[in-house]
Short mmCIF file of C-alpha atoms in Angstrom, two decimals:
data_model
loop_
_atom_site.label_atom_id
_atom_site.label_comp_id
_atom_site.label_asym_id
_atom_site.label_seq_id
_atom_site.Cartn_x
_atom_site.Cartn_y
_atom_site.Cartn_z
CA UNK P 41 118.78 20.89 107.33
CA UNK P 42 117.96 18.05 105.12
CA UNK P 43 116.72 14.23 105.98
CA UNK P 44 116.13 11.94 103.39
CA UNK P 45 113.42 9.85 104.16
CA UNK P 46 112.84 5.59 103.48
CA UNK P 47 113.56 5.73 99.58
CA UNK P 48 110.63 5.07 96.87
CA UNK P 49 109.47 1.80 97.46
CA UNK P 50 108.98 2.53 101.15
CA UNK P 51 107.23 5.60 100.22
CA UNK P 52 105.42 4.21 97.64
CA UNK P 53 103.94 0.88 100.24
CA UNK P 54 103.38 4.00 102.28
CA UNK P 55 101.19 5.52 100.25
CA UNK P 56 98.78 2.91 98.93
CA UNK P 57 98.68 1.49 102.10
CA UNK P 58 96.60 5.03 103.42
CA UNK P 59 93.02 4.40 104.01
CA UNK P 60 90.98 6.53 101.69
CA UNK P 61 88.13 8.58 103.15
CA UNK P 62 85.47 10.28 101.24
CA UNK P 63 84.98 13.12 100.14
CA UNK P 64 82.95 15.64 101.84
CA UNK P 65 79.93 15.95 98.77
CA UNK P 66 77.57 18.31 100.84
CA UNK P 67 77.08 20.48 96.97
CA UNK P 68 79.87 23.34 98.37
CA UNK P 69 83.32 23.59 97.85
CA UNK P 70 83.70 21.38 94.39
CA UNK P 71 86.39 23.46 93.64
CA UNK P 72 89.04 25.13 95.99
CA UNK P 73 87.07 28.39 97.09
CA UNK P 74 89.14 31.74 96.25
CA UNK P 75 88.86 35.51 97.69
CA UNK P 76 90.06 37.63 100.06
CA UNK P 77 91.03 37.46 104.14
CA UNK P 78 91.99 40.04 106.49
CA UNK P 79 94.75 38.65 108.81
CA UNK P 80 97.25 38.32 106.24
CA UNK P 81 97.11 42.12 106.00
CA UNK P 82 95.81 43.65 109.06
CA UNK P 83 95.44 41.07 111.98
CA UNK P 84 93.22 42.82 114.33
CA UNK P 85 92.83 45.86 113.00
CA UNK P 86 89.46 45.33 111.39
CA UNK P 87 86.35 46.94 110.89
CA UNK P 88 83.36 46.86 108.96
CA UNK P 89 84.22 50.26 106.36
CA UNK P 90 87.48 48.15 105.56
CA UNK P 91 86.05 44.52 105.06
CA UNK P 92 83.31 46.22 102.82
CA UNK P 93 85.35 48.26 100.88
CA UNK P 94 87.74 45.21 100.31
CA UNK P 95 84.71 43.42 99.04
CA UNK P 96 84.34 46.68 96.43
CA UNK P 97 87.83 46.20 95.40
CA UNK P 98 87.33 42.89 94.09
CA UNK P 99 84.58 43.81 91.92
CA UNK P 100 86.22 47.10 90.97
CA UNK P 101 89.55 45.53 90.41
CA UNK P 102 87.83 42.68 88.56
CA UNK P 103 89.14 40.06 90.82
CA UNK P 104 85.85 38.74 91.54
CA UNK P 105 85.14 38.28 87.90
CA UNK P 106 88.04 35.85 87.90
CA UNK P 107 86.85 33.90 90.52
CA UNK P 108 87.34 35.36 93.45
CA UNK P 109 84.18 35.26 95.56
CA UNK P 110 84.56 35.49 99.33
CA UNK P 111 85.41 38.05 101.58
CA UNK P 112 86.35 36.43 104.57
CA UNK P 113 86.69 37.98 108.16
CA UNK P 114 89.26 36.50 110.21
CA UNK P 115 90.06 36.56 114.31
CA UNK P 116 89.57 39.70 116.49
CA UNK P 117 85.56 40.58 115.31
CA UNK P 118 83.90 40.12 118.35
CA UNK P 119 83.73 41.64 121.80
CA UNK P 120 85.32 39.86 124.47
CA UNK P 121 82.61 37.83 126.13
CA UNK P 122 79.65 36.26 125.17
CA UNK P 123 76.05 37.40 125.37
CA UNK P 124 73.81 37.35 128.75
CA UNK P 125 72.15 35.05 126.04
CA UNK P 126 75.32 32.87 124.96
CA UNK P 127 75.73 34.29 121.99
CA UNK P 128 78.96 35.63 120.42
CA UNK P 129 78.79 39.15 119.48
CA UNK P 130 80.43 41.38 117.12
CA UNK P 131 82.13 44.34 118.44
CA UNK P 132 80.25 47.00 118.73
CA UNK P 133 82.94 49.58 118.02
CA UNK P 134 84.19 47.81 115.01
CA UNK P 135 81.11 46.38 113.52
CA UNK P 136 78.52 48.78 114.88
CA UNK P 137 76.19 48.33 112.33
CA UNK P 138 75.72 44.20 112.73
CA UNK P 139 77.15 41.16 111.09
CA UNK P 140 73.76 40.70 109.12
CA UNK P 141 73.93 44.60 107.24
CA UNK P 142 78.01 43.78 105.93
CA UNK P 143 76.93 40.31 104.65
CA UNK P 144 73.63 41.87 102.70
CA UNK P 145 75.93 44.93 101.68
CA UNK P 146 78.49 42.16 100.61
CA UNK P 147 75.96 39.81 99.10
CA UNK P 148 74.62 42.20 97.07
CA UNK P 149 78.12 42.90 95.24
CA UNK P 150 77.36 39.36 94.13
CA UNK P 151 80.35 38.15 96.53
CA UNK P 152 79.75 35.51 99.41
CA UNK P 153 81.21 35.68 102.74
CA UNK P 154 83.15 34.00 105.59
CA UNK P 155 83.94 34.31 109.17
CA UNK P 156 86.05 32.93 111.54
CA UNK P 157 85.81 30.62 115.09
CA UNK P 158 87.71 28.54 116.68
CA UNK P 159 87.21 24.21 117.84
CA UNK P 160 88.37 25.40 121.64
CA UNK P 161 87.52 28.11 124.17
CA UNK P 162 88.93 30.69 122.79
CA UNK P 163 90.23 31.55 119.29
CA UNK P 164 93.84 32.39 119.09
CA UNK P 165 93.61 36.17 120.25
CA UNK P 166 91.45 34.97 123.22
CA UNK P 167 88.20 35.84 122.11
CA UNK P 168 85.11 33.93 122.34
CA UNK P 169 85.51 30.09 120.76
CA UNK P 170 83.05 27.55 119.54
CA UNK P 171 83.55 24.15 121.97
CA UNK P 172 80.26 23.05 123.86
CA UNK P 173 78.80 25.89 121.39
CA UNK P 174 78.93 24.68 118.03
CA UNK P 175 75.42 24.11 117.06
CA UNK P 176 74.15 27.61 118.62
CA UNK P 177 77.29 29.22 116.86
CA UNK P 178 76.74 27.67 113.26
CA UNK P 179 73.21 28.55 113.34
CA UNK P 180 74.25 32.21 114.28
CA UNK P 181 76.71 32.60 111.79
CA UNK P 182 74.71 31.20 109.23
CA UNK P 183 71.01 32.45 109.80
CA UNK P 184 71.28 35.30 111.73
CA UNK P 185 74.49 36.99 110.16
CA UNK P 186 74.46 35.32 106.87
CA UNK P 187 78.07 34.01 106.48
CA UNK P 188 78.63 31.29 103.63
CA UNK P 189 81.31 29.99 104.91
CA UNK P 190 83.45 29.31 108.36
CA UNK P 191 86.99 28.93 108.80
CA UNK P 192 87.56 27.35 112.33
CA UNK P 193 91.00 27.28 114.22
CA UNK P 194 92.65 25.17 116.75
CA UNK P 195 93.53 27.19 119.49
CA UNK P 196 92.82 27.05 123.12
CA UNK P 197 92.08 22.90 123.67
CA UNK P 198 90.29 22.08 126.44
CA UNK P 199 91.79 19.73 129.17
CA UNK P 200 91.73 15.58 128.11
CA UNK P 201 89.24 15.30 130.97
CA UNK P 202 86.75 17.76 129.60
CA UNK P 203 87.09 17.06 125.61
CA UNK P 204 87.89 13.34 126.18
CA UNK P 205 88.27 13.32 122.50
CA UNK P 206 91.15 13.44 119.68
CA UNK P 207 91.53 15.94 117.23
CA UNK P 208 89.26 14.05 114.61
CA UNK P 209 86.59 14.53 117.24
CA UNK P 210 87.24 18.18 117.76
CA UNK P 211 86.85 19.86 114.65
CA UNK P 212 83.55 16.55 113.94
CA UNK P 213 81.57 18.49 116.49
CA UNK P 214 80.96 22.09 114.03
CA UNK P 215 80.78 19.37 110.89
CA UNK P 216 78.17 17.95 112.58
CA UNK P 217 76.09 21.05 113.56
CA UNK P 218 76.53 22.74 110.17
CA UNK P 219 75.31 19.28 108.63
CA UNK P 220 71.98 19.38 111.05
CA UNK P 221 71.74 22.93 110.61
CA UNK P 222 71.70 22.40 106.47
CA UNK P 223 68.93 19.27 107.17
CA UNK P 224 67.08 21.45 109.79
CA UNK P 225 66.88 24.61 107.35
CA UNK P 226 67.20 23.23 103.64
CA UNK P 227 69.86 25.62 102.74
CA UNK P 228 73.08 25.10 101.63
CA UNK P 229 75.63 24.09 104.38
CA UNK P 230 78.67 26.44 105.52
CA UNK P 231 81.95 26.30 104.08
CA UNK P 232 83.78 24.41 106.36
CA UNK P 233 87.35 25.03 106.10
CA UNK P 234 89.33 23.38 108.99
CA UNK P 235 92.59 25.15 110.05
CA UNK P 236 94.10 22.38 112.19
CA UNK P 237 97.70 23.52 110.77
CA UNK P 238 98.93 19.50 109.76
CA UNK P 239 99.60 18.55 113.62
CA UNK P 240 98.03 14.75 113.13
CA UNK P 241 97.52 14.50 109.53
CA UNK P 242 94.32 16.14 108.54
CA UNK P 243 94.75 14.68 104.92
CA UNK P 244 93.80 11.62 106.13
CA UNK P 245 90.30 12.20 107.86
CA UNK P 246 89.11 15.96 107.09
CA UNK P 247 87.52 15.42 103.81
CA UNK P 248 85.06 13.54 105.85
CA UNK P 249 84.23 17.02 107.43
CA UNK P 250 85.27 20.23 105.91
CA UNK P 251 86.26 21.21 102.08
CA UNK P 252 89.78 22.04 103.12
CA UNK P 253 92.15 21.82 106.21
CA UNK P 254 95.12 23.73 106.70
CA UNK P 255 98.75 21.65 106.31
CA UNK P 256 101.07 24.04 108.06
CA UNK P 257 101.64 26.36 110.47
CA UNK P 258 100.71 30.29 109.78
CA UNK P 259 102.62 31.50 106.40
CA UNK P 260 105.17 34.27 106.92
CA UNK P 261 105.62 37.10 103.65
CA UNK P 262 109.28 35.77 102.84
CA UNK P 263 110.31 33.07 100.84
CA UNK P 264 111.93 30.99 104.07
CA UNK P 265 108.21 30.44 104.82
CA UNK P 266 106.99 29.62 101.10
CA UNK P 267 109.65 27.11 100.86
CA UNK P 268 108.96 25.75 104.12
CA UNK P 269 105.27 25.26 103.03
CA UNK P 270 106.28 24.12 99.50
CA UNK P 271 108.32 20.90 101.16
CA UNK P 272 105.79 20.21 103.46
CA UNK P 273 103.33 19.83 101.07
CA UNK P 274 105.28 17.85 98.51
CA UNK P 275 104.71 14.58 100.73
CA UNK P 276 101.02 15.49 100.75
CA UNK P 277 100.09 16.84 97.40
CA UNK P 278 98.40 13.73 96.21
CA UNK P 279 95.33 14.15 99.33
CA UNK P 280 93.54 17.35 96.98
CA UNK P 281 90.24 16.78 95.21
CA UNK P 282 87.14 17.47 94.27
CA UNK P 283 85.23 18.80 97.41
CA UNK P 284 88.49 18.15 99.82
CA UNK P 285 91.85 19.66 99.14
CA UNK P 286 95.16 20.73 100.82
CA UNK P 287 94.99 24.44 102.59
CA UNK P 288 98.41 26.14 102.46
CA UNK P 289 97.49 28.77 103.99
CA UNK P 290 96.42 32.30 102.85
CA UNK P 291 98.69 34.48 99.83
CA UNK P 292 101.26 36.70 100.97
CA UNK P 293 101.71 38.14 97.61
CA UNK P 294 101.95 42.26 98.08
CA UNK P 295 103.29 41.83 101.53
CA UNK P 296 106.96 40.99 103.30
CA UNK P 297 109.89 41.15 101.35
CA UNK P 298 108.61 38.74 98.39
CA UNK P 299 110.41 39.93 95.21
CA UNK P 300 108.10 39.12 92.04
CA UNK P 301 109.67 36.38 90.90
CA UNK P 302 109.16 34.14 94.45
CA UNK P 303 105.50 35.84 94.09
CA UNK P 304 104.68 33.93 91.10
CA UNK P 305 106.48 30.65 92.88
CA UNK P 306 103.82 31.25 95.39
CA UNK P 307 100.98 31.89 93.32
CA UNK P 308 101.78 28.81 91.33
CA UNK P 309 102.51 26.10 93.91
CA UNK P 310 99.37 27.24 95.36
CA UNK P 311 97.07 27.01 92.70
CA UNK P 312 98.61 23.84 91.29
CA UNK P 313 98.45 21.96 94.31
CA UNK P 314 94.87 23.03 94.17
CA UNK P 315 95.07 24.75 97.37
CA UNK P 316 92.35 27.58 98.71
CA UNK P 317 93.29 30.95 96.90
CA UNK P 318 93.01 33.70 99.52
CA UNK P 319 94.49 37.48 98.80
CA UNK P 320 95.78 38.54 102.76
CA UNK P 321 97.25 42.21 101.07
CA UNK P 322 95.54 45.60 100.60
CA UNK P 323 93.25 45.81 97.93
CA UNK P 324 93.36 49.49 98.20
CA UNK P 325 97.07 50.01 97.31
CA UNK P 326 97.91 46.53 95.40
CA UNK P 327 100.52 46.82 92.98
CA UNK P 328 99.93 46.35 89.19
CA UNK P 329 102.63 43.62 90.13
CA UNK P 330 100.82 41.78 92.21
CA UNK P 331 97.65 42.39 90.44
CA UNK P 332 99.24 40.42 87.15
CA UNK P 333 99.92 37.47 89.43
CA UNK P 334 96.61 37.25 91.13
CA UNK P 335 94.62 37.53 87.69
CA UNK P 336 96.67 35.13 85.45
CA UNK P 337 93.86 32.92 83.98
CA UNK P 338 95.70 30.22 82.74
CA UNK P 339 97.53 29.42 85.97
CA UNK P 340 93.92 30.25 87.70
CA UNK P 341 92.18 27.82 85.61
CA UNK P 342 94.62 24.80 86.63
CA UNK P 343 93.18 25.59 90.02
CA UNK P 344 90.11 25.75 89.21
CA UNK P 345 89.94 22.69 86.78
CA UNK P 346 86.47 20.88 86.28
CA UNK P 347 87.03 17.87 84.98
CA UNK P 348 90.38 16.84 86.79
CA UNK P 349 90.50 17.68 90.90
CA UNK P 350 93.85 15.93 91.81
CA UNK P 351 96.72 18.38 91.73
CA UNK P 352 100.46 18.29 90.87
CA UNK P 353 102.88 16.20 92.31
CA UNK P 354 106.41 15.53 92.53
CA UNK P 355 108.06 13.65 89.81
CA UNK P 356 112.05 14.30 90.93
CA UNK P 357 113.05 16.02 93.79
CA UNK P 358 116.17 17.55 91.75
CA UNK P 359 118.62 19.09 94.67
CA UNK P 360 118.18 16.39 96.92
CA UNK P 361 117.70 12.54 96.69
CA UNK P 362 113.66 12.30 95.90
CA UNK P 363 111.52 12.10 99.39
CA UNK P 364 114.27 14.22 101.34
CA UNK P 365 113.32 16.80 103.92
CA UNK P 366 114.42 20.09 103.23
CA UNK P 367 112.58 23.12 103.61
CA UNK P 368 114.99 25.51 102.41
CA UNK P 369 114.82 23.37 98.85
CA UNK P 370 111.64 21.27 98.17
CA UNK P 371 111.11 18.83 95.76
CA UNK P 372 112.16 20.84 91.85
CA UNK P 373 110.04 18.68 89.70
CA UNK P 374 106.23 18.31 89.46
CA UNK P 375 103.59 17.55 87.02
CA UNK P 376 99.78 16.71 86.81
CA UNK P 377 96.30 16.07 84.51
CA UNK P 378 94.54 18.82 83.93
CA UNK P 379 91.37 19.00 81.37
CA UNK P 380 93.62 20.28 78.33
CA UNK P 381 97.02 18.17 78.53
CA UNK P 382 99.70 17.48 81.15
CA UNK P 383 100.92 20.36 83.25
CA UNK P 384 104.68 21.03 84.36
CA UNK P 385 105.69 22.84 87.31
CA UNK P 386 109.64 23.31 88.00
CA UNK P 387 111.22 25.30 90.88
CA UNK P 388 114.61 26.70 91.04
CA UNK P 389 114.87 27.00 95.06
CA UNK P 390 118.41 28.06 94.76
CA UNK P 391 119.64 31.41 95.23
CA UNK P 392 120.95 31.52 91.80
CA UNK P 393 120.01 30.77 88.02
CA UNK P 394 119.43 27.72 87.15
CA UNK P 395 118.98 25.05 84.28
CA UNK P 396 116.23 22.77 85.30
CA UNK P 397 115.65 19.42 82.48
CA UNK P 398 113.89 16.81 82.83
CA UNK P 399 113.02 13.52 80.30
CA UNK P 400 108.80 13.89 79.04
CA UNK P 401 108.41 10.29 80.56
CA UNK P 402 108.97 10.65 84.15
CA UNK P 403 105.84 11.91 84.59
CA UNK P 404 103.01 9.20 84.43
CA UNK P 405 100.95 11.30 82.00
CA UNK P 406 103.67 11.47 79.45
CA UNK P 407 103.04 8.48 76.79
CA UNK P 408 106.04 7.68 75.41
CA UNK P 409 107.07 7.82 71.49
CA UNK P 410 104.74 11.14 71.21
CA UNK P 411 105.69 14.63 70.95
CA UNK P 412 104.24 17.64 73.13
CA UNK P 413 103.33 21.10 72.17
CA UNK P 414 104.66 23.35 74.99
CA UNK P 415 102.99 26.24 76.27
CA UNK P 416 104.49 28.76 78.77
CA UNK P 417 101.62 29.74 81.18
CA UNK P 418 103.68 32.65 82.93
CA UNK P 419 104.87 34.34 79.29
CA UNK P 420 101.52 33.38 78.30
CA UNK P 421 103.46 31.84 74.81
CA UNK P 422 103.57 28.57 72.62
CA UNK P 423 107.01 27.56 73.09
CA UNK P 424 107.07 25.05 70.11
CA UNK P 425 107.34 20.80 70.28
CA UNK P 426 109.13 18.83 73.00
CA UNK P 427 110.80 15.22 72.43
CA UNK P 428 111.69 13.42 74.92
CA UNK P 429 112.83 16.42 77.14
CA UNK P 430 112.90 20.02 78.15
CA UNK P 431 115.35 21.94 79.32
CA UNK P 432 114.18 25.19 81.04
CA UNK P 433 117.21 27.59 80.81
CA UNK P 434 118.64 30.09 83.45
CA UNK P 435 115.11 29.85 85.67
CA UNK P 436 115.55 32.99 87.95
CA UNK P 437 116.54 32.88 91.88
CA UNK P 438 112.97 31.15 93.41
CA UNK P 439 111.69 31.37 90.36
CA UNK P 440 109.27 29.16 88.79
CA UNK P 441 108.72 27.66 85.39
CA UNK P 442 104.76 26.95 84.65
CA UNK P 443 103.96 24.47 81.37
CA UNK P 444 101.11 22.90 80.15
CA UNK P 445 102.29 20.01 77.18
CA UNK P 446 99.83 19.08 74.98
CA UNK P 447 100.12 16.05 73.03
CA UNK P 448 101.45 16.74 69.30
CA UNK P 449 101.26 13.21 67.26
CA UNK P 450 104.15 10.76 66.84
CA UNK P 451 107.47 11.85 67.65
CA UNK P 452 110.21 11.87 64.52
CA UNK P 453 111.25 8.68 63.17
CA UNK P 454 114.45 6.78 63.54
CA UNK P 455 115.47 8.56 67.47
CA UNK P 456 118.04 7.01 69.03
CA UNK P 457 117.73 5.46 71.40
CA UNK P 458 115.12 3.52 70.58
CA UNK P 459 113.56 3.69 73.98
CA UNK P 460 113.47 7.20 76.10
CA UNK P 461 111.31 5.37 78.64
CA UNK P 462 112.53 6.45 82.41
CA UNK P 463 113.47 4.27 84.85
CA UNK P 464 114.75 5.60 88.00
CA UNK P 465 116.27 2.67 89.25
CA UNK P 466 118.74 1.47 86.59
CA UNK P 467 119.23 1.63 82.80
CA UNK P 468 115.53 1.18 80.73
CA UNK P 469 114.18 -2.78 80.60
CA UNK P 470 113.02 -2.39 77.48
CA UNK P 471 113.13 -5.03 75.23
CA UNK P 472 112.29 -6.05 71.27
CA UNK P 473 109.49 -8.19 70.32
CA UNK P 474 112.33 -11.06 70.02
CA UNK P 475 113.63 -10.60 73.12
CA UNK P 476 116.11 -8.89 72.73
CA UNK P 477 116.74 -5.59 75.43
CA UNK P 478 117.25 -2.27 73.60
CA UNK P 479 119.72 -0.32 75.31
CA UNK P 480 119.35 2.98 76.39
#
C-alpha cells in the first residue's frame, strides 16, 4: 500500500513550521552511541557468562576498537518483584554474582555498559518497571550497579487517573532523576535512550530529555521490516544531531533471513541517518559476512562524523511521487554533509536490478558548474569524476549504493546545456545576465 502525502510545498510549510527544541547537552551522547544488545539475539535467555563474554567478543573481534563501546542488557534481568526494600533486583539465578561485579568485569575491558527499564509498571515481559520509582531506580542503576547508560521502554501505562500526564511527561520523570542524580553526585549522567517506538512524535520533544528515542515499532530480521523502518524514517530524517538523534531500532544483521546485500542496506541507512548502532546477533558465531559489514570504517565514520551531526535525507523518492507512503519501497534517493564532501545514499527497494541516476544538483550540497570525485564506500574504490550526474548501474535486489563526492574544480567548458541546475517543478529559470532564459 502506498499514500502519497500533501506534495512539497505542503511538506515543506510543514516542516519549518516545527518548533525546534534543544538539544539535550548533558556532555554524553555527542555522537550516536554504538555496541552490542541482547534481545535482538536471545530475548530472555540471558545471563551474566553470556553478556560478559559478548563484551570479550568485541574486544577480541576488534569491534570495540571501531567504536563499539557498550554492552547493553536488555528486558528479562531481574526477578519478578521488587525488594522488601523497593529495590529492583537482578535474578539471582541468572546474575548470581551482582549487577556491580559484570559492570567492573565489563569496565575493565575498557567497554561501558547499559541496562534496561521501563516509564510504566512493568517492562514489556512484566517485570519490575520504573513509574513512581525513577529517582530510587536511576540512582541504583547508576551507583550501586554501575551502568552508563539506560534504555527505558513504554510498556505497561498506568491509568489517566493515576499518571494524569502525556507521554512527554512520562519518559520527563527518569530525565529528571538522572539529571538530579548527575547534580547530586558530580558524575556523568546516564545515557538516556528513550524507546517510545514514534507513537506521538518523539522527534519533536525528546532531545529535551534523552540522546535518542526510538521511531518505530520493534525491528523484525527480514527486509519487510527494514523497509518498513527505512520509509518511516524518511519523513523524519532531518530531527538527528549532535546529542539527539533518530533510534531505528537495534541491527538485525546475522539474524532472520537477511541476504548480504539487504545487510549492507541496513547497515547503511542506519548509520547514515545517524541512528544508534547496536549488534542484536551472536558474537560467538558471527559470520566473516556480517563481520565486514559491522567494521566498514568509512560507512562507520559517516555515523560517527564530528564536525557535521545532521544525517542524510531524501532528495527524490524515485518509485513513487516524492513524500508517498510506502513501506514496501521508501524514498530511493538521499544525500547529506559530512566533514569530507557530500555523501550519496541510493536504494534499489525492488526485487530486481536496477539503474538508479540522478542529476549532482538535486541535492542542496551540490554547487553547480563543479565536478565531483566519486568514491564508492562499499567497494571501498575511487570511482573517477562526476558531471552533472551519476548513474549507478544494475544496483542488486535491496541493495544499496554508498558515495561520498568530493568536489573536483570546474566542470569542462562549453556543456550544453548551459544550465544543469534542477528544478523539480518545471523546466530550469535560469536566465543570462541580459535577460535572456537559457533553456534547459
Amino acid at each position: 500500500m502506498s499514500i502519497s502525502w500533501l506534495g512539497l510545498p505542503a511538506i515543506l510549510a510543514f516542516m519549518t513550521s516545527v518548533p525546534s527544541s534543544v538539544a539535550l547537552d548533558n556532555g554524553v551522547g555527542r555522537l550516536p552511541f554504538m555496541g552490542w544488545n541482547t534481545w535482538n539475539a536471545y530475548f530472555c535467555n540471558i545471563n551474566e557468562t553470556l553478556v560478559l563474554d559478548s563484551a570479550k567478543y568485541l574486544v577480541s573481534l576488534g569491534l570495540a576498537d571501531l567504536g563499539y563501546e557498550y554492552v547493553n542488557i536488555d528486558d528479562c534481568y531481574a526477578e519478578r518483584n521488587r525488594s522488601s526494600s523497593g529495590d529492583i533486583l537482578a535474578s539471582a539465578e541468572r546474575f548470581p554474582s551482582g549487577m556491580r561485579k559484570l559492570t567492573d568485569q565489563i569496565h575493565a575491558l575498557g567497554l561501558k555498559t547499559g541496562i534496561y527499564s521501563d516509564s510504566g509498571w512493568f517492562t514489556c515481559q512484566l517485570y519490575p518497571g520504573s513509574y513512581q520509582n525513577e529517582a530510587r531506580d536511576a540512582r541504583l542503576f547508576q551507583q550501586e550497579w554501575g551502568f552508563d547508560l539506560l534504555k527505558f521502554d513504554n510498556c505497561a501505562v498506568p491509568y489517566d487517573d493515576i499518571i494524569r500526564e502525556g507521554m512527554v511527561g512520562k519518559f520527563s520523570r527518569m530525565a529528571d532523576a538522572i539529571s538530579n542524580l548527575a547534580s547530586e553526585t558530580g558524575d556523568p549522567p546516564l545515557l538516556f535512550s528513550i524507546c517510545e517506538w514514534g507513537r506521538l512524535q518523539p522527534q519533536l520533544w525528546a532531545r529535551r530529555y534523552g540522546q535518542s528515542w526510538r521511531m518505530t515499532d520493534d525491528i523484525g530480521a527480514n527486509w519487510a521490516s527494514i523497509a518498513s523502518i527505512i520509509n518511516s524514517i524518511s519523513f523524519h530524517s532531518w530531527a538527528s544531531d549532535f546529542y539527539g538523534h533518530n533510534d531505528l531500532d537495534m541491527l538485525q544483521i546475522g539474524n532472520g533471513n537477511l541476504n548480504y546485500e539487504e545487510s549492507k542496506t541496513h547497515f547503511t541507512v542506519w548509520s547514515f541517518v545517524k541512528s544508534p548502532l547496536l549488534i542484536g546477533t551472536d558474537l560467538s558465531s558471527v559470520s566473516e559476512q556480517s563481520l565486514s559489514i559491522f567494521k566498514n570504517t568509512e560507512i562507520i565514520a559517516i555515523n560517527q562524523d564530528p564536525v557535521v551531526g545532521t544525517g542524510v535525507v531524501p532528495f527524490r523518492w524515485g518509485i513513487n511521487a516524492d513524500y508517498t507512503f510506502d513501506p514496501a519501497h521508501p524514498a530511493v534517493f538521499w544525500s547529506g554533509e559530512s566533514q569530507n564532501g557530500t555523501v550519496f545514499m541510493l536504494i534499489n527497494s525492488l526485487d530486481e536490478p536496477a539503474d538508479l541516476f540522478f542529476n549532482l544538483t538535486e541535492s542542496p550540497w551540490i554547487r553547480a558548474g563543479r565536478q565531483y570525485a566519486v568514491r564508492d564506500l562499499w567497494t571501498h574504490t575511487n570511482n573517477g569524476t562526476a558531471v552533472r550526474s551519476f548513474n549507478a548501474k544494475a544496483v542488486p535486489p535491496h541493495g544499496v549504493v554508498a558515495l561520498l563526492l568530493q568536489d573536483a574544480g570546474d566542470e569542462p567548458k562549453g556543456l550544453l546545456p548551459k544550465c544543469a541546475f534542477y528544478e523539480w517543478w518545471s523546466d530550469t529559470w535560469c536566465i543570462d545576465k541580459n535577460g535572456t532564459r537559457v533553456p534547459s
